[in-house]
Amino acid sequence: MDRMQHHTRGIAAILAASLLWGTTGTAASFAPDVSALAIGAFAMGVAGLLLVLRSLGELALDRARLLVQSRILLLGGLAVAIYPLAFYSAMRLSGVAVGTVVSIASAPLFTVILEWACTRRSVSLRWGLSFTFGAAGIALLATGRPEPGSADTGIAWTWLGVLVGLLAGLTYATYSWAARHMIEQGVGSASSMASMFGVAAIVLLPSLLLTGQNLFATPINAGVALYMALIPMFVGYLCFGYGLRYIAASTATLITLLEPVVAVLLAVLVVGEWLAPAGWVGMALIMLSLLMQTLRSSPGASG
């Protein structure tokens, strides 16, 4: 019963993180003159500083374990730093639809590969079916949305965007796996997430010198930037780190397929975007995928 309660708490925490992350697209739409790269770097960088400040006590207690895990920590921190840059670049190069599909749908698969390569963790049939439904749903959801601002960039740029999107998926999988690995080695969830984001902040915040010209040009821009840093990133990653205490990274990244569902619903209800019938079918498939992961009889191995 205790295991089931822990598993349920982990699922709930990852779902909460996904709900918060799903608000970022709508929030960013209120500051169209700010570079997506700048918003991503500011949000992740400031969240990293806040996570470090909030977790100073835990970091002090875990410093010896973190030193032992220094290579994993550095790998995870660099992955956190690269992820927003790769994700937004993929959407810029190949369009929002393709960039979203490749980046988000590839992350659970990369996580499973990492878990198998590093720990020989098995993949359940449930996880495989859930991933298939979820990936198909993401594809339908993305193709059912209008394409804002265009990627009439040509085949070469589109394929470059696909490759960058795969890099985004890989880096998301990498820092999720790194956090879970450090937790399994005895590092606290707050310490593992804060230490990786602290490394990322050192990389991301200086990049604002090149991209952040309009970040605080108006009160609305400043409000969007601060909201993104404080709520989806800071609070969202607190929830994500807590969830990783109790469930595998491959399951966590699969559950975060909820994020684009929330993003699309908000875009339709708040921004006024239109969603084609294929998008609603995709949303149903993603919800089926999530139900397969969250309604389970026992929290066994991987999914």
Coordinates of N, CA, C and O in Angstrom, one line a residue, residues 4-18 239 242-244 246-248 251-252 255-256 258 290-296 299 303:
M4 N 2.1 1.9 -3.4 CA 1.1 2.5 -4.3 C 0.8 3.9 -4.0 O 0.6 4.8 -4.9
Q5 N 0.9 4.3 -2.7 CA 0.7 5.7 -2.4 C 1.8 6.6 -2.9 O 1.6 7.7 -3.4
H6 N 3.1 6.1 -2.8 CA 4.2 6.8 -3.3 C 4.1 6.9 -4.8 O 4.4 8.0 -5.4
H7 N 3.7 5.8 -5.5 CA 3.5 5.9 -7.0 C 2.5 6.9 -7.4 O 2.7 7.7 -8.3
T8 N 1.4 6.9 -6.6 CA 0.3 7.9 -6.9 C 0.8 9.3 -6.7 O 0.5 10.2 -7.5
R9 N 1.6 9.6 -5.7 CA 2.1 10.9 -5.4 C 3.0 11.3 -6.6 O 3.0 12.5 -7.0
G10 N 3.9 10.4 -7.0 CA 4.8 10.7 -8.1 C 4.0 11.0 -9.4 O 4.3 12.0 -10.1
I11 N 3.0 10.3 -9.7 CA 2.2 10.5 -10.9 C 1.5 11.9 -10.8 O 1.5 12.7 -11.7
A12 N 0.9 12.2 -9.6 CA 0.3 13.5 -9.4 C 1.2 14.7 -9.5 O 0.9 15.7 -10.1
A13 N 2.4 14.5 -9.0 CA 3.4 15.6 -9.1 C 3.8 15.8 -10.6 O 4.0 17.0 -11.0
I14 N 4.0 14.8 -11.4 CA 4.4 14.9 -12.8 C 3.3 15.5 -13.5 O 3.5 16.4 -14.4
L15 N 2.0 15.1 -13.2 CA 0.9 15.7 -13.9 C 0.8 17.2 -13.6 O 0.5 18.1 -14.5
A16 N 1.0 17.6 -12.3 CA 1.0 19.0 -12.0 C 2.1 19.8 -12.7 O 1.8 20.9 -13.2
A17 N 3.3 19.2 -12.8 CA 4.3 19.9 -13.6 C 3.9 20.1 -15.1 O 4.1 21.2 -15.7
S18 N 3.3 19.1 -15.6 CA 2.8 19.1 -17.0 C 1.8 20.2 -17.2 O 1.8 20.9 -18.2
C239 N 7.9 20.2 -8.7 CA 7.0 19.1 -8.8 C 7.6 17.9 -9.6 O 7.5 16.8 -9.2
Y242 N 10.1 16.1 -7.4 CA 9.4 15.3 -6.4 C 8.9 14.1 -7.0 O 9.0 13.0 -6.5
G243 N 8.3 14.2 -8.2 CA 7.7 13.0 -8.9 C 8.8 11.9 -9.2 O 8.5 10.7 -9.1
L244 N 10.0 12.4 -9.6 CA 11.0 11.5 -9.9 C 11.5 10.7 -8.7 O 12.3 9.7 -8.9
Y246 N 9.7 8.8 -7.1 CA 8.8 7.7 -6.9 C 8.5 6.9 -8.3 O 8.1 5.8 -8.2
I247 N 8.8 7.5 -9.4 CA 8.6 6.8 -10.7 C 9.8 7.0 -11.6 O 10.6 7.9 -11.5
A248 N 9.9 6.0 -12.5 CA 11.0 6.0 -13.4 C 10.9 7.2 -14.4 O 9.9 7.7 -14.7
T251 N 8.7 6.7 -17.4 CA 7.3 6.9 -17.1 C 7.0 8.4 -17.0 O 6.0 8.9 -17.5
A252 N 7.9 9.2 -16.3 CA 7.7 10.6 -16.1 C 7.6 11.4 -17.5 O 6.7 12.2 -17.7
I255 N 4.4 10.7 -19.2 CA 3.2 11.4 -18.6 C 3.2 12.9 -19.0 O 2.2 13.5 -19.2
T256 N 4.4 13.5 -19.3 CA 4.5 14.9 -19.6 C 4.0 15.2 -21.1 O 4.0 16.3 -21.5
L258 N 1.1 15.2 -21.5 CA 0.0 16.0 -21.2 C 0.3 17.5 -21.5 O -0.7 18.3 -21.8
L290 N -2.1 8.5 -21.3 CA -1.9 8.9 -19.9 C -2.7 8.0 -19.0 O -2.2 7.6 -17.9
L291 N -3.9 7.6 -19.4 CA -4.7 6.7 -18.5 C -4.0 5.3 -18.4 O -4.0 4.7 -17.3
M292 N -3.3 4.9 -19.4 CA -2.6 3.6 -19.4 C -1.5 3.7 -18.4 O -1.1 2.7 -17.8
Q293 N -0.9 4.9 -18.2 CA 0.2 5.0 -17.3 C -0.2 5.3 -15.9 O 0.5 4.9 -14.9
T294 N -1.3 6.0 -15.7 CA -1.7 6.4 -14.4 C -2.7 5.4 -13.7 O -2.7 5.3 -12.5
L295 N -3.5 4.7 -14.5 CA -4.4 3.7 -13.9 C -3.7 2.3 -14.0 O -3.9 1.6 -15.0
R296 N -3.0 1.9 -13.0 CA -2.3 0.7 -13.1 C -2.4 -0.1 -11.8 O -2.7 0.5 -10.7
P299 N 2.9 -0.7 -9.2 CA 3.9 0.1 -9.6 C 5.2 -0.6 -10.0 O 6.3 -0.2 -9.6
G303 N 7.0 0.8 -16.5 CA 5.9 1.6 -17.0 C 4.6 0.9 -17.0 O 3.7 1.1 -17.6

